[in-house]
Amino acid sequence: LQGDNPVALASINGRRTPLAETLSGDERVRLVRLRDPQAQSTIQRTVQFLAVVAAEQLFPEHPLYFHFSYDSGMYCELERAEPLTDDEIARLESRMRDLVTQDLRLTPQRFGLRALLKIFRRRGDERAWRATKYLRRDTMVMYSMEGMATMYYGRQLPSTGYVKAFRLVPESPGFVLLTNDKGRPDAVPAFTRQPKLLETLREDARWLESIGVPDTGSLNAHIVEGRTAELIRVAEARHNQ
């Protein structure tokens, strides 16, 4: 990477795309640099991809899930009964930084939806399978990290070395993943613990799981099966408690 503000992605006819996008010759192209606020969501997804890969390496039996936004970050947990220890979180952050140092390529690949469903089912990734099943499209682009089997959805930076700043803050039983300040890729935002808010968000997440909609795939299943009225009644009953 050259300089502290390299080109990170492109905007083609107003649509943000990876630098690997093929052009036909008639497009309006603008290059988006790392410090451009338009790069922020791509940086965040790349940091999440780093966390998923690092967690899979350290805790292969326990998937990492991003539950909800909390203060200036994202609250995350492993799918296991035991809470993460501070030492485990430190190891996870260290592994993520190792992946950044290696500057691994992040490569997009387009899959047919049926092929992708088979891949997720074979890997036992039921959440990804549910999320993909109800998409109204024939294909989907997934990203792979150089030398890794894990795939991730959502536009990524060209390589892991583009990531400049992140931090993992312990928040038992999980942690809060902080990425950079918008427009400042080398600066991590301040974080303020809000215990009451966190407990409210956790309570909402537990409630959604208890009624069978822990993720978007499950919600889509209810909609397709014509069970939205049932969800509305349950939500109204909870609101009136």
Short mmCIF file of C-alpha atoms in Angstrom, two decimals:
data_model
loop_
_atom_site.label_atom_id
_atom_site.label_comp_id
_atom_site.label_asym_id
_atom_site.label_seq_id
_atom_site.Cartn_x
_atom_site.Cartn_y
_atom_site.Cartn_z
CA LEU A 1 0.00 0.00 0.00
CA GLN A 2 1.26 3.45 -0.90
CA GLY A 3 0.62 6.34 1.48
CA ASP A 4 -1.92 6.57 4.28
CA ASN A 5 -4.90 7.26 2.02
CA PRO A 6 -4.87 4.67 -0.79
CA VAL A 7 -7.67 4.07 -3.26
CA ALA A 8 -9.98 1.57 -1.53
CA LEU A 9 -12.90 1.10 -3.91
CA ALA A 10 -14.64 2.67 -6.87
CA SER A 11 -17.94 4.42 -7.50
CA ILE A 12 -19.32 3.38 -10.89
CA ASN A 13 -22.37 5.34 -12.02
CA GLY A 14 -22.91 6.24 -8.36
CA ARG A 15 -22.71 2.63 -7.16
CA ARG A 16 -19.83 1.66 -4.86
CA THR A 17 -17.96 -1.38 -6.13
CA PRO A 18 -14.69 -3.25 -5.45
CA LEU A 19 -11.67 -2.27 -7.53
CA ALA A 20 -11.91 -5.65 -9.30
CA GLU A 21 -15.17 -4.63 -11.03
CA THR A 22 -15.13 -5.10 -14.82
CA LEU A 23 -15.87 -2.02 -16.96
CA SER A 24 -17.53 -1.87 -20.37
CA GLY A 25 -16.20 1.59 -21.22
CA ASP A 26 -19.27 3.82 -20.88
CA GLU A 27 -19.36 4.18 -17.09
CA ARG A 28 -18.80 7.23 -14.92
CA VAL A 29 -16.03 6.19 -12.53
CA ARG A 30 -14.84 7.87 -9.35
CA LEU A 31 -12.09 6.41 -7.19
CA VAL A 32 -12.88 6.33 -3.46
CA ARG A 33 -9.94 6.66 -1.07
CA LEU A 34 -9.69 5.18 2.40
CA ARG A 35 -10.36 8.49 4.19
CA ASP A 36 -13.50 9.14 2.14
CA PRO A 37 -16.60 8.74 4.35
CA GLN A 38 -18.09 6.58 1.57
CA ALA A 39 -15.48 3.93 2.41
CA GLN A 40 -16.66 3.57 6.02
CA SER A 41 -19.18 0.75 5.61
CA THR A 42 -16.64 -1.21 3.53
CA ILE A 43 -13.99 -0.79 6.23
CA GLN A 44 -16.46 -1.99 8.87
CA ARG A 45 -17.36 -5.11 6.89
CA THR A 46 -13.68 -5.90 6.35
CA VAL A 47 -12.98 -5.64 10.09
CA GLN A 48 -15.95 -7.96 10.71
CA PHE A 49 -14.52 -10.42 8.19
CA LEU A 50 -11.20 -10.31 10.07
CA ALA A 51 -13.03 -11.09 13.33
CA VAL A 52 -14.91 -14.02 11.78
CA VAL A 53 -11.75 -15.57 10.33
CA ALA A 54 -9.74 -15.06 13.53
CA ALA A 55 -12.54 -16.55 15.65
CA GLU A 56 -12.84 -19.55 13.35
CA GLN A 57 -9.12 -20.20 13.74
CA LEU A 58 -9.11 -19.88 17.53
CA PHE A 59 -12.57 -21.28 18.35
CA PRO A 60 -13.51 -23.53 15.41
CA GLU A 61 -16.43 -25.16 17.23
CA HIS A 62 -18.11 -21.89 18.17
CA PRO A 63 -19.30 -19.44 15.46
CA LEU A 64 -18.96 -15.71 16.10
CA TYR A 65 -22.15 -13.64 15.77
CA PHE A 66 -22.63 -9.88 15.51
CA HIS A 67 -25.74 -9.16 17.56
CA PHE A 68 -26.45 -5.42 17.57
CA SER A 69 -24.95 -1.95 17.45
CA TYR A 70 -23.92 -0.69 20.87
CA ASP A 71 -22.49 2.78 21.58
CA SER A 72 -19.79 3.28 18.91
CA GLY A 73 -19.30 -0.41 18.10
CA MET A 74 -20.92 -3.78 17.50
CA TYR A 75 -21.69 -6.25 20.28
CA CYS A 76 -20.46 -9.78 19.48
CA GLU A 77 -20.60 -13.21 21.13
CA LEU A 78 -19.42 -16.71 20.45
CA GLU A 79 -22.13 -19.36 20.23
CA ARG A 80 -21.19 -21.20 23.43
CA ALA A 81 -22.29 -21.36 27.06
CA GLU A 82 -19.05 -20.05 28.59
CA PRO A 83 -18.33 -16.31 28.37
CA LEU A 84 -15.19 -15.17 26.61
CA THR A 85 -12.35 -14.38 29.00
CA ASP A 86 -10.28 -11.22 28.72
CA ASP A 87 -7.33 -13.38 27.67
CA GLU A 88 -9.33 -15.01 24.87
CA ILE A 89 -10.48 -11.61 23.62
CA ALA A 90 -6.87 -10.38 23.65
CA ARG A 91 -5.83 -13.45 21.64
CA LEU A 92 -8.63 -12.82 19.16
CA GLU A 93 -7.57 -9.20 18.66
CA SER A 94 -3.95 -10.28 18.26
CA ARG A 95 -4.91 -12.84 15.61
CA MET A 96 -6.87 -10.17 13.73
CA ARG A 97 -3.80 -7.92 13.75
CA ASP A 98 -1.70 -10.81 12.41
CA LEU A 99 -4.11 -11.11 9.47
CA VAL A 100 -3.78 -7.37 8.81
CA THR A 101 0.02 -7.58 8.88
CA GLN A 102 -0.05 -10.39 6.30
CA ASP A 103 -1.93 -8.08 3.88
CA LEU A 104 -4.05 -10.94 2.50
CA ARG A 105 -6.02 -10.41 -0.70
CA LEU A 106 -9.82 -10.22 -0.41
CA THR A 107 -11.28 -11.62 -3.61
CA PRO A 108 -14.91 -11.44 -4.79
CA GLN A 109 -16.54 -14.46 -6.40
CA ARG A 110 -20.06 -14.71 -7.81
CA PHE A 111 -22.06 -17.83 -6.92
CA GLY A 112 -25.39 -19.12 -8.11
CA LEU A 113 -27.84 -19.09 -5.22
CA ARG A 114 -28.45 -22.85 -5.36
CA ALA A 115 -24.72 -23.59 -5.26
CA LEU A 116 -24.27 -21.23 -2.33
CA LEU A 117 -27.10 -22.86 -0.38
CA LYS A 118 -25.43 -26.23 -0.87
CA ILE A 119 -22.12 -24.83 0.41
CA PHE A 120 -23.72 -23.38 3.54
CA ARG A 121 -25.67 -26.56 4.24
CA ARG A 122 -22.54 -28.69 3.80
CA ARG A 123 -20.65 -26.47 6.26
CA GLY A 124 -23.49 -26.56 8.76
CA ASP A 125 -23.95 -22.78 8.66
CA GLU A 126 -27.71 -22.69 9.22
CA ARG A 127 -27.90 -18.92 9.77
CA ALA A 128 -26.21 -18.17 6.44
CA TRP A 129 -28.39 -20.82 4.78
CA ARG A 130 -31.58 -19.22 6.11
CA ALA A 131 -30.45 -15.70 5.19
CA THR A 132 -29.65 -16.78 1.63
CA LYS A 133 -32.67 -19.01 1.00
CA TYR A 134 -35.21 -16.20 0.69
CA LEU A 135 -33.16 -13.76 -1.39
CA ARG A 136 -34.89 -12.67 -4.58
CA ARG A 137 -31.91 -13.04 -6.88
CA ASP A 138 -30.16 -15.72 -8.88
CA THR A 139 -26.57 -14.97 -7.84
CA MET A 140 -24.65 -13.46 -4.94
CA VAL A 141 -21.09 -12.21 -4.53
CA MET A 142 -19.08 -13.67 -1.65
CA TYR A 143 -15.54 -12.72 -0.60
CA SER A 144 -12.71 -15.04 0.28
CA MET A 145 -9.53 -14.21 2.17
CA GLU A 146 -6.28 -15.38 0.63
CA GLY A 147 -5.38 -18.84 1.95
CA MET A 148 -8.61 -19.16 3.99
CA ALA A 149 -11.72 -21.29 3.38
CA THR A 150 -14.10 -18.83 5.09
CA MET A 151 -16.36 -16.74 2.86
CA TYR A 152 -18.08 -13.49 3.80
CA TYR A 153 -20.86 -11.43 2.28
CA GLY A 154 -20.64 -7.70 1.60
CA ARG A 155 -18.23 -5.41 -0.23
CA GLN A 156 -14.64 -5.63 1.08
CA LEU A 157 -11.41 -3.65 0.84
CA PRO A 158 -8.82 -4.99 -1.64
CA SER A 159 -6.75 -6.63 1.12
CA THR A 160 -6.54 -6.94 4.89
CA GLY A 161 -3.59 -4.50 5.00
CA TYR A 162 -5.96 -1.62 4.25
CA VAL A 163 -7.38 -1.87 7.79
CA LYS A 164 -5.67 0.69 10.01
CA ALA A 165 -7.49 0.67 13.35
CA PHE A 166 -9.85 -1.41 15.46
CA ARG A 167 -10.21 -2.52 19.07
CA LEU A 168 -12.00 -5.26 21.00
CA VAL A 169 -13.50 -4.18 24.33
CA PRO A 170 -14.49 -6.99 26.75
CA GLU A 171 -18.18 -6.92 27.64
CA SER A 172 -19.02 -10.28 29.19
CA PRO A 173 -20.10 -12.72 27.90
CA GLY A 174 -18.85 -11.24 24.62
CA PHE A 175 -17.09 -8.10 23.46
CA VAL A 176 -17.65 -4.87 21.56
CA LEU A 177 -15.91 -4.55 18.20
CA LEU A 178 -14.83 -0.97 17.53
CA THR A 179 -13.79 0.05 14.03
CA ASN A 180 -12.41 3.41 12.98
CA ASP A 181 -13.95 6.88 13.17
CA LYS A 182 -15.74 7.83 9.96
CA GLY A 183 -13.26 9.57 7.66
CA ARG A 184 -10.37 8.72 10.00
CA PRO A 185 -9.26 5.16 9.18
CA ASP A 186 -6.38 5.25 11.67
CA ALA A 187 -8.40 6.39 14.71
CA VAL A 188 -10.68 4.30 16.95
CA PRO A 189 -13.69 6.15 18.42
CA ALA A 190 -14.18 6.62 22.14
CA PHE A 191 -16.32 4.00 23.83
CA THR A 192 -18.61 4.55 26.82
CA ARG A 193 -20.18 1.62 28.64
CA GLN A 194 -23.95 1.90 29.06
CA PRO A 195 -25.01 -1.10 31.19
CA LYS A 196 -28.76 -0.34 31.17
CA LEU A 197 -28.85 0.08 27.41
CA LEU A 198 -26.82 -3.09 26.92
CA GLU A 199 -29.16 -5.11 29.11
CA THR A 200 -32.18 -3.76 27.20
CA LEU A 201 -30.61 -4.74 23.87
CA ARG A 202 -29.76 -8.20 25.22
CA GLU A 203 -33.30 -8.63 26.52
CA ASP A 204 -34.69 -7.75 23.08
CA ALA A 205 -32.32 -10.25 21.45
CA ARG A 206 -33.34 -12.99 23.90
CA TRP A 207 -37.02 -12.24 23.26
CA LEU A 208 -36.59 -12.45 19.48
CA GLU A 209 -34.85 -15.80 19.89
CA SER A 210 -37.63 -17.06 22.18
CA ILE A 211 -40.29 -16.39 19.52
CA GLY A 212 -38.22 -18.02 16.78
CA VAL A 213 -36.82 -15.02 14.90
CA PRO A 214 -33.20 -14.68 16.03
CA ASP A 215 -32.04 -13.54 12.57
CA THR A 216 -33.28 -12.13 9.26
CA GLY A 217 -33.51 -15.58 7.69
CA SER A 218 -35.96 -16.72 10.36
CA LEU A 219 -37.99 -13.51 9.94
CA ASN A 220 -38.16 -14.06 6.18
CA ALA A 221 -39.37 -17.63 6.80
CA HIS A 222 -42.25 -16.30 8.93
CA ILE A 223 -43.18 -13.82 6.18
CA VAL A 224 -43.11 -16.43 3.42
CA GLU A 225 -45.17 -18.83 5.55
CA GLY A 226 -47.79 -16.13 6.17
CA ARG A 227 -47.12 -15.88 9.91
CA THR A 228 -46.55 -12.11 10.18
CA ALA A 229 -49.88 -11.54 11.93
CA GLU A 230 -48.78 -13.97 14.62
CA LEU A 231 -45.56 -12.00 15.16
CA ILE A 232 -47.48 -8.72 15.33
CA ARG A 233 -49.82 -10.11 18.01
CA VAL A 234 -46.89 -11.37 20.07
CA ALA A 235 -45.11 -8.02 19.75
CA GLU A 236 -48.24 -6.09 20.76
CA ALA A 237 -48.74 -8.35 23.78
CA ARG A 238 -45.17 -7.74 24.90
CA HIS A 239 -45.55 -4.00 24.39
CA ASN A 240 -48.66 -3.97 26.61
CA GLN A 241 -46.98 -5.84 29.49
#
